[in-house]
Coordinates of C-alpha atoms in Angstrom, one line a residue:
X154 CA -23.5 19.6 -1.1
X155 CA -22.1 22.6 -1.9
X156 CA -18.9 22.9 -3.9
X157 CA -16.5 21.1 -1.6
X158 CA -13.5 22.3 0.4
X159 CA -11.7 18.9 0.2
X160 CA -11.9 16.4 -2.8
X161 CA -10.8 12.5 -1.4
X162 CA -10.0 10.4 -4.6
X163 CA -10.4 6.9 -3.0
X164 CA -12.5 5.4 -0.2
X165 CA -10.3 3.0 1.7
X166 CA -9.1 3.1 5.2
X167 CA -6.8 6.3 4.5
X168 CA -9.6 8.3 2.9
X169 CA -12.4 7.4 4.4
X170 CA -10.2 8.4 7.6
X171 CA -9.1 11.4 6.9
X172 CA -13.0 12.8 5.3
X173 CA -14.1 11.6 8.9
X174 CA -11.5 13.8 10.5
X175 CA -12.0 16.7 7.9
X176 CA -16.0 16.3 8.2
X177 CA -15.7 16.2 12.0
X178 CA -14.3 19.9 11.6
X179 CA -17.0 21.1 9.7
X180 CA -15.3 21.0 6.0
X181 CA -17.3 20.4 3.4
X182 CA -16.0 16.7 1.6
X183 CA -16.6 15.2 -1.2
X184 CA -15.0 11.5 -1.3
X185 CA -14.7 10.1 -5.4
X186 CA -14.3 5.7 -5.3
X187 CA -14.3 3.9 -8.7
X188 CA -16.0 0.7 -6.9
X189 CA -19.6 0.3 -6.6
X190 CA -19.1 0.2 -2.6
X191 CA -16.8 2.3 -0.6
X192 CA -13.7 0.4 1.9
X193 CA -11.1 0.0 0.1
X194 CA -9.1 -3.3 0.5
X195 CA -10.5 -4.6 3.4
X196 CA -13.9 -5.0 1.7
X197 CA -12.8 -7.9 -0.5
X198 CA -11.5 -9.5 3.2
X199 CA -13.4 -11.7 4.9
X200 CA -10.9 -12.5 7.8
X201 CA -9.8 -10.8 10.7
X202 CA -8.1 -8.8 12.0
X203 CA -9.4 -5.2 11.1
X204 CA -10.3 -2.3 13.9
X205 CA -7.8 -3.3 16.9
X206 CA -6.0 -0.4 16.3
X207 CA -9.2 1.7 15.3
X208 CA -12.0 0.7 17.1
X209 CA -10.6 -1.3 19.9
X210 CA -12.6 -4.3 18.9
X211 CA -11.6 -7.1 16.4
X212 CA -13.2 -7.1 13.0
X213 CA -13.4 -9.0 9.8
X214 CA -12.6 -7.1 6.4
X215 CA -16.4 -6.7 5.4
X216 CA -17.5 -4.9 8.7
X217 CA -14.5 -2.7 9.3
X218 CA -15.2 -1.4 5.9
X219 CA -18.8 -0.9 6.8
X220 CA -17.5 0.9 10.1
X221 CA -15.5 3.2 7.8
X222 CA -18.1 4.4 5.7
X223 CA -20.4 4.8 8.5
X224 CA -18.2 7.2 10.4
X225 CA -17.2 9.2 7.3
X226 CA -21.3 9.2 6.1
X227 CA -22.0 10.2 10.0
X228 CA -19.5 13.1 10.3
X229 CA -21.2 14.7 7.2
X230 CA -18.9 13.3 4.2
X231 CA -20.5 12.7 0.7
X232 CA -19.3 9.6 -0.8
X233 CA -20.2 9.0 -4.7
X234 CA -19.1 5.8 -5.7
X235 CA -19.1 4.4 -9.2
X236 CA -17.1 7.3 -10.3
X237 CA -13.7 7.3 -11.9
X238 CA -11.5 9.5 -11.6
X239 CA -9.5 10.3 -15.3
X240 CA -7.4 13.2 -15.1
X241 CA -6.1 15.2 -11.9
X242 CA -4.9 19.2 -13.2
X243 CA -3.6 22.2 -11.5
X244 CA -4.8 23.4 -8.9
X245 CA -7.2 20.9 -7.2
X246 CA -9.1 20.5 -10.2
X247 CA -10.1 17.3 -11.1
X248 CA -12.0 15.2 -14.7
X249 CA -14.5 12.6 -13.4
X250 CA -16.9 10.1 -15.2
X251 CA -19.5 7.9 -13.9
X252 CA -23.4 7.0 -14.8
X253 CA -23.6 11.1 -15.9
X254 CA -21.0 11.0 -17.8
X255 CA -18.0 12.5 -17.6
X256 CA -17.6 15.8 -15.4
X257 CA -14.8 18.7 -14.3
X258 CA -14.4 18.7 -9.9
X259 CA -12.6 21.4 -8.1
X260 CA -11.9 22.0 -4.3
X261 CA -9.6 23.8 -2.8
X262 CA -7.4 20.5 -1.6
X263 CA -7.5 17.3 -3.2
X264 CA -6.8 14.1 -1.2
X265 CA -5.1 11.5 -3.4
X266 CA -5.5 8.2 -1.2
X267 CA -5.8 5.6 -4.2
X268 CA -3.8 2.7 -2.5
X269 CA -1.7 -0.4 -4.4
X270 CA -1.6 -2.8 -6.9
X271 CA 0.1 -5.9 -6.9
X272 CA 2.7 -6.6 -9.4
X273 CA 1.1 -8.5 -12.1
X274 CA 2.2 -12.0 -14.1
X275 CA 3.3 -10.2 -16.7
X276 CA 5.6 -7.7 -14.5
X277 CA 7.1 -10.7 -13.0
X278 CA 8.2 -12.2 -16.2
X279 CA 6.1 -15.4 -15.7
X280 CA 6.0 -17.5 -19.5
X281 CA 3.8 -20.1 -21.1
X282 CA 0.4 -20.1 -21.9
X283 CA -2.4 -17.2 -21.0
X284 CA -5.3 -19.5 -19.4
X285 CA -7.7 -18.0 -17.2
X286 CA -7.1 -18.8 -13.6
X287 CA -4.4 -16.5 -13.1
X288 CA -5.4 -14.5 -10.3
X289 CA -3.8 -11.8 -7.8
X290 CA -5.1 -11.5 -4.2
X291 CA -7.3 -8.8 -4.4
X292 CA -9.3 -10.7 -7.7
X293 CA -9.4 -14.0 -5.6
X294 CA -10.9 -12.4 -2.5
X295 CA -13.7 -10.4 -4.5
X296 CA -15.0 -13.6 -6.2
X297 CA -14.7 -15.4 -3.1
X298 CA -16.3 -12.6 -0.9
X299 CA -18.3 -10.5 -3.0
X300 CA -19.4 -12.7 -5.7
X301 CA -19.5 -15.9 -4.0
X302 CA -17.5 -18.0 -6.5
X303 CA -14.9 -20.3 -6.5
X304 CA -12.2 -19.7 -9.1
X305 CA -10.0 -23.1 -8.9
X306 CA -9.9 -25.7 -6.2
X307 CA -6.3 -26.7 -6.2
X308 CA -4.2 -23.6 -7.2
X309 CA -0.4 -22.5 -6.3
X310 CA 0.3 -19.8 -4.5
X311 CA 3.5 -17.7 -5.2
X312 CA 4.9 -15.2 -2.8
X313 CA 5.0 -14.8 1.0
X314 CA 4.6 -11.2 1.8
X315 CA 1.7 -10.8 4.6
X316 CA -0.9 -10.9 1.8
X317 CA 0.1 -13.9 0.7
X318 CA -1.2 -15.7 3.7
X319 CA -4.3 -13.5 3.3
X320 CA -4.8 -15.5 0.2
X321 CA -3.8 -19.0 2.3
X322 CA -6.8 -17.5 4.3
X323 CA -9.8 -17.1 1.7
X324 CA -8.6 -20.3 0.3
X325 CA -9.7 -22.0 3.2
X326 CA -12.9 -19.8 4.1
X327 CA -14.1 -21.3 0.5
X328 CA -13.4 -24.9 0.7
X329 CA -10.2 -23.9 -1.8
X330 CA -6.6 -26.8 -0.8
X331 CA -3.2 -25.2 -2.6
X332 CA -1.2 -27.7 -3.6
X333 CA 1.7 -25.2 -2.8
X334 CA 3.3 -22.1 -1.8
X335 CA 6.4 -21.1 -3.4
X336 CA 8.8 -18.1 -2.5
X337 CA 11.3 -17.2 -4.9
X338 CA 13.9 -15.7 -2.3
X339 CA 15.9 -18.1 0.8
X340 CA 13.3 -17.2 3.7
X341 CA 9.6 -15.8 4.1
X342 CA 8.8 -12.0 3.3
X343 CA 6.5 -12.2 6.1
X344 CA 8.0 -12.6 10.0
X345 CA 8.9 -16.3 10.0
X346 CA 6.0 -17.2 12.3
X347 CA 4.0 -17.1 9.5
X348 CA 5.6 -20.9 8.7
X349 CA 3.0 -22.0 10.9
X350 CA 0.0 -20.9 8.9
X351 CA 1.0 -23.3 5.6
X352 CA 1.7 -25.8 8.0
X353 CA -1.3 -25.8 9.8
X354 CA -3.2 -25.7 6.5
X355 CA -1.3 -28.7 4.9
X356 CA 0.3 -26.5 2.4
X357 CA 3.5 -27.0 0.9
X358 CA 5.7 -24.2 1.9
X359 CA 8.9 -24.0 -0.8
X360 CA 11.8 -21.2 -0.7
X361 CA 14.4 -21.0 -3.4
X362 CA 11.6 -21.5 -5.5
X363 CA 10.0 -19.8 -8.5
X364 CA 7.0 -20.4 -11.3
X365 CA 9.3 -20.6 -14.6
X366 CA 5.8 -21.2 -16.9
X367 CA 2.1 -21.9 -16.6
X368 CA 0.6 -24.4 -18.9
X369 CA -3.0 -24.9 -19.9
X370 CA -5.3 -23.8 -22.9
X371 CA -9.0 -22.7 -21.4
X372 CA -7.7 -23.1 -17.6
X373 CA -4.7 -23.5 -15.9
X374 CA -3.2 -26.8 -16.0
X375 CA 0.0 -27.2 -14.8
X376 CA 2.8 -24.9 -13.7
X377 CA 6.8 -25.3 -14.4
X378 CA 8.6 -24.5 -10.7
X379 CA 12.3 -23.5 -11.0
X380 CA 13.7 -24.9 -7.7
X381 CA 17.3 -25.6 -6.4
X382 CA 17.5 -29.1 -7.8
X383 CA 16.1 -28.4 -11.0
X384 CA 12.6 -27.9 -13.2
X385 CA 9.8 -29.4 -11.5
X386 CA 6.1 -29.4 -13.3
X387 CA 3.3 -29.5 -11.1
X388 CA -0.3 -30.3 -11.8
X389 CA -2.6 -27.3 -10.6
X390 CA -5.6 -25.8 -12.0
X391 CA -4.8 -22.0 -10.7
X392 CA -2.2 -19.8 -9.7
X393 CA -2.6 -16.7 -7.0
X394 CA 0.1 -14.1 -7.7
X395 CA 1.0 -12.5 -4.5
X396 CA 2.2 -9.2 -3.3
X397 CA 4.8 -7.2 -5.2
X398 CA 2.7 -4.4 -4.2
X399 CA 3.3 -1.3 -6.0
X400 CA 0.9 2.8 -5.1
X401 CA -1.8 3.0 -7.3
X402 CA -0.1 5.6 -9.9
X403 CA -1.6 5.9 -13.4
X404 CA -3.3 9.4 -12.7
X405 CA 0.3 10.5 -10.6
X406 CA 2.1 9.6 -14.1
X407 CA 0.1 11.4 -16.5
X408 CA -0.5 14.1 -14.5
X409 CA 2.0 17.5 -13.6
X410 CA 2.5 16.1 -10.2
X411 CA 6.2 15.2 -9.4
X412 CA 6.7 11.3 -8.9
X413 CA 9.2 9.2 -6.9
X414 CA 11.3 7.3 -9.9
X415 CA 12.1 4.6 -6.5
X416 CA 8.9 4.2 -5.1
X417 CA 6.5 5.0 -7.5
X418 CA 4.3 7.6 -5.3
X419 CA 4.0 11.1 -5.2
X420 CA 6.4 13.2 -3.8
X421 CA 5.7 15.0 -1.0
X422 CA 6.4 17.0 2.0
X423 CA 6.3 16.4 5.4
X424 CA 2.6 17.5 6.0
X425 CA 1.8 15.3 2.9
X426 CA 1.8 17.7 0.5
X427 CA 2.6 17.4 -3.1
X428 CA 4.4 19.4 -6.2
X429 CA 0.7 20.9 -6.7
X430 CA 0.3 22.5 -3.2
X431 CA -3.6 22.0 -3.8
X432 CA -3.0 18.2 -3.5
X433 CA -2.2 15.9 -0.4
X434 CA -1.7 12.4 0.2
X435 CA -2.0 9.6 2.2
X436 CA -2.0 5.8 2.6
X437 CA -0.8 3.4 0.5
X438 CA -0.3 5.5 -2.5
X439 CA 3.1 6.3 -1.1
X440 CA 4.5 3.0 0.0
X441 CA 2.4 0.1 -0.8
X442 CA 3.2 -2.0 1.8
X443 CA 1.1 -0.7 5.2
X444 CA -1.1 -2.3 6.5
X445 CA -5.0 -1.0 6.7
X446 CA -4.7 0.5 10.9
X447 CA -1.4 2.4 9.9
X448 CA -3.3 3.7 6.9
X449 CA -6.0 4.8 8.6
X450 CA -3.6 6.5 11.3
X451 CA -2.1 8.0 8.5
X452 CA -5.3 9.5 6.7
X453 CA -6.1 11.2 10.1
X454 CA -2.7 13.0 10.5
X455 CA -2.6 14.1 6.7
X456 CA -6.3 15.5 7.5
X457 CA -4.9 17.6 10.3
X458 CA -2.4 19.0 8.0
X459 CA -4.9 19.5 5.4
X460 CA -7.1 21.5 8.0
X461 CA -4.2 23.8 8.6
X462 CA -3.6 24.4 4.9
X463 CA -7.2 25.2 4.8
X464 CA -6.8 27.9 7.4
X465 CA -3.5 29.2 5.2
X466 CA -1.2 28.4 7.9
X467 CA 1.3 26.2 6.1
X468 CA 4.7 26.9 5.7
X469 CA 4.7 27.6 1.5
X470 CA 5.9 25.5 -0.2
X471 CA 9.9 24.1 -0.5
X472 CA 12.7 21.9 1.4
X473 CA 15.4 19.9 1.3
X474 CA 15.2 17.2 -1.5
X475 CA 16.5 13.7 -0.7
X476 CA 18.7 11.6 -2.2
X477 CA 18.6 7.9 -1.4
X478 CA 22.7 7.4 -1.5
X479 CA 22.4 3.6 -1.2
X480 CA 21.7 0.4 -3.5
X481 CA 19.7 -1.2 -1.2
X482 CA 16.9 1.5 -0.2
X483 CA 14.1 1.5 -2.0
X484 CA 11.8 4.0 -0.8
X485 CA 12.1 7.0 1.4
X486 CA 8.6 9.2 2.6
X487 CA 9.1 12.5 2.8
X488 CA 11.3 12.7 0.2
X489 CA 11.1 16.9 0.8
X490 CA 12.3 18.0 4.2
X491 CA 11.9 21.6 6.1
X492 CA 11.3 22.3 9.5
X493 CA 7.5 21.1 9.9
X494 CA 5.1 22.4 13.2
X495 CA 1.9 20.2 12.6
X496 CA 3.4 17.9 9.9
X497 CA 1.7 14.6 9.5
X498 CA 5.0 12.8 9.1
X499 CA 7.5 13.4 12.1
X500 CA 9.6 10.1 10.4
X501 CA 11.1 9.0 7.6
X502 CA 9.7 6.1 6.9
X503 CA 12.1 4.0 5.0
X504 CA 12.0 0.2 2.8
X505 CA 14.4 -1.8 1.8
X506 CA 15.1 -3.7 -1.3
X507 CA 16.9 -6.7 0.7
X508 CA 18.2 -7.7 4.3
X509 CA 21.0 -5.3 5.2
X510 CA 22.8 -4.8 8.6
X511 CA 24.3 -1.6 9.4
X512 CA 24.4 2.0 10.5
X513 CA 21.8 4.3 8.6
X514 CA 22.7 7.9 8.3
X515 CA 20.9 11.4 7.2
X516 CA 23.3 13.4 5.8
X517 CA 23.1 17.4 4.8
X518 CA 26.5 18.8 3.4
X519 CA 29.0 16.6 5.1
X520 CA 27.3 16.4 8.4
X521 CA 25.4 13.9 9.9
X522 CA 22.0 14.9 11.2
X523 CA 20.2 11.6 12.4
X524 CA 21.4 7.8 12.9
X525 CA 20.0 4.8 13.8
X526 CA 21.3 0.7 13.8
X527 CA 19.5 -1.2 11.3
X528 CA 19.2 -5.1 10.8
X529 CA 16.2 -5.6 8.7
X530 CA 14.5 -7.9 6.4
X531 CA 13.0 -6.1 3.0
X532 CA 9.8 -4.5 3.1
X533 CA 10.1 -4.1 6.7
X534 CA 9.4 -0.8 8.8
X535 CA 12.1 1.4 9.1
X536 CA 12.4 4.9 10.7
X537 CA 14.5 7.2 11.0
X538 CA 14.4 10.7 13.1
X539 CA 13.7 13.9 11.4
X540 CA 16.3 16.9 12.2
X541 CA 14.6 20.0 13.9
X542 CA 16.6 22.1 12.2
X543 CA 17.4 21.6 8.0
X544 CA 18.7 23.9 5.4
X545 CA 17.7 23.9 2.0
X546 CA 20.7 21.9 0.8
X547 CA 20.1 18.4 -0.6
X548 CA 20.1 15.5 1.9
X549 CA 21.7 12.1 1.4
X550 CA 20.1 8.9 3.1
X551 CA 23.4 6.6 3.6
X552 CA 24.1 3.2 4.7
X553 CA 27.5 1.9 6.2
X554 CA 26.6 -2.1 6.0
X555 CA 28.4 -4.1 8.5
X556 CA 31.8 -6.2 6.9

């Protein structure tokens, strides 16, 4: 290849997307991913469903991953894997190192599409001992999956966000029988249908109910649950941390790129767009709670966008900044607003810290430019209209909760 037009820094389901997209239109793309094997996420899962939403047919992890890469390899996109990406600088320039060594990339846009992490043991506060068999998701399914290994045979399982009965999942592909699942909060993150799944499984399902310590020397032993009624210690020889998921944002935060300081992702405009107008982004790296269809949706708008920017047909730079006005929001995407022809976001797409029940309100200097009802549970989807026409004037994102 040539020297590339568009840099992608990660291969899951948003940039893999969005280098089909931009491939498809005859730009030159170069697609960086730190794994030995390009997919993202969805690689390390073994279970349906993938591609409904995609390819019309339903897919397990493995071969929607596979589908991915073939697309993006087919439209023309060059993907290196094995390379790391260590330093992103001004304009589109970007410090690399894999088997030859490290290296300086520049394009004229770079794609930042590096997904989530979940929020670790440590993060949450969890005491006791440090034995191995502390595991989140994402580590259980590799072994499992890619390395054919079982970690433990009767672990704990803490959290009930969507992933979380991911991990129920895997358990039970690899012969693995959790003693428990235990949710720190009064009802499930996930719709309440998911009950069923523990159920169905045999599993232990417990709410109000937290891991206050884990206990072993070489290998988990025993956890310490914090319930209602009291301490309760359970014998267990793992424990799966769940969810908690967080973008992907150590080369945002020592970079010169402006970060969210409430969700943690870049800041960015409407088409996607980022302090640096030589970067973009897309996916998970700006919520961390999508699943992989609406990321890959999303990777194919923000390549649109990208293709216009290529052309120099994007408004410059500039907007509205938003101000989230109310305790319980915790993320807002766009978080700068302008009038936007051709933007990949046409929403704000909104999260929530806890359940709250009320009107929801965009505000620019006293007047109120879009509404909608809310009654939502936290992390759920929530959108809200974009205004046709903005001024430059901060906006504030309000909540009137019910009495």
């Amino acid at each position: 290849m040539t020297e590339p037009e568009v840099i992608v820094v990660g291969a899951g389901p948003a940039g893999l997307s969005a280098a089909t997209e931009l491939a498809r239109a005859g730009r030159r793309v170069l697609v960086l991913e730190r794994e030995a094997e390009a997919g993202g996420i969805p690689r390390h899962c073994g279970h349906s469903p993938y591609g409904l939403r995609e390819f019309r047919r339903l897919m397990g992890g493995p071969a929607y991953a596979a589908r991915l890469r073939a697309e993006a390899l087919a439209a023309g996109a060059m993907i290196r894997t094995a390379t790391t990406v260590t330093a992103l600088l001004p304009g589109g320039k970007v410090e690399v190192t894999g088997d030859a060594g490290p290296e300086t990339l520049a394009a004229p846009v770079v794609l930042l599409a590096t997904g989530v992490r979940e929020t670790s043991r440590a993060a949450r506060l969890i005491g006791g001992d440090k034995p191995g068999g502390v595991l989140n998701t994402a580590a259980l399914q590799g072994l499992v999956y890619l390395n054919r290994q079982i970690p433990f045979r009767r672990p704990v399982i803490l959290g009930t966000e969507l992933v979380a009965f991911s991990a129920l999942l895997t358990c039970r592909h690899a012969g693995i029988r959790p003693v428990a699942m235990v949710e720190p909060g009064s009802r499930l993150t996930a719709w309440s249908a998911a009950r069923w799944l523990p159920r169905l499984l045999g599993v232990p399902l417990h709410l109000r109910t937290g891991i206050a310590t884990i206990k072993g020397r070489a290998r988990v032993e025993a956890v310490t649950l914090a319930t209602p009624s009291g301490e309760v210690e359970v014998e267990t020889d793992g424990v799966i941390v769940t969810g908690g998921f967080r973008p992907e944002s150590a080369l945002l935060l020592a970079s010169h790129l402006a970060v969210d300081p409430h969700g943690g992702g870049p800041v960015i405009d409407a088409w996607g767009r980022l302090s640096d107008p030589a970067y973009f982004a897309a996916g998970n790296i700006l919520r961390g709670v999508e699943t992989a269809g609406w990321c890959w949706a999303e990777g194919r708008r923000t390549a649109r966008a990208i293709l216009v920017a290529l052309e120099g047909r994007l408004p410059a730079p500039g907007g509205a900044r938003l101000v989230l006005a109310h305790p319980a929001l915790r993320l807002a995407v766009p978080q700068v607003l302008a009038p936007a022809p051709a933007a990949a976001h046409d929403r704000l797409q909104i999260r929530l810290s806890r359940a709250t029940k009320g009107r929801l309100r965009l505000v620019q200097a006293g007047r109120t430019l879009s509404e909608a009802r809310i009654d939502t549970l936290p992390e759920r989807r929530v959108f809200l209209r974009l205004p046709a026409a903005l001024s430059d004037a901060d906006l504030r994102l309000e909540i009137e909760e019910d009495a």
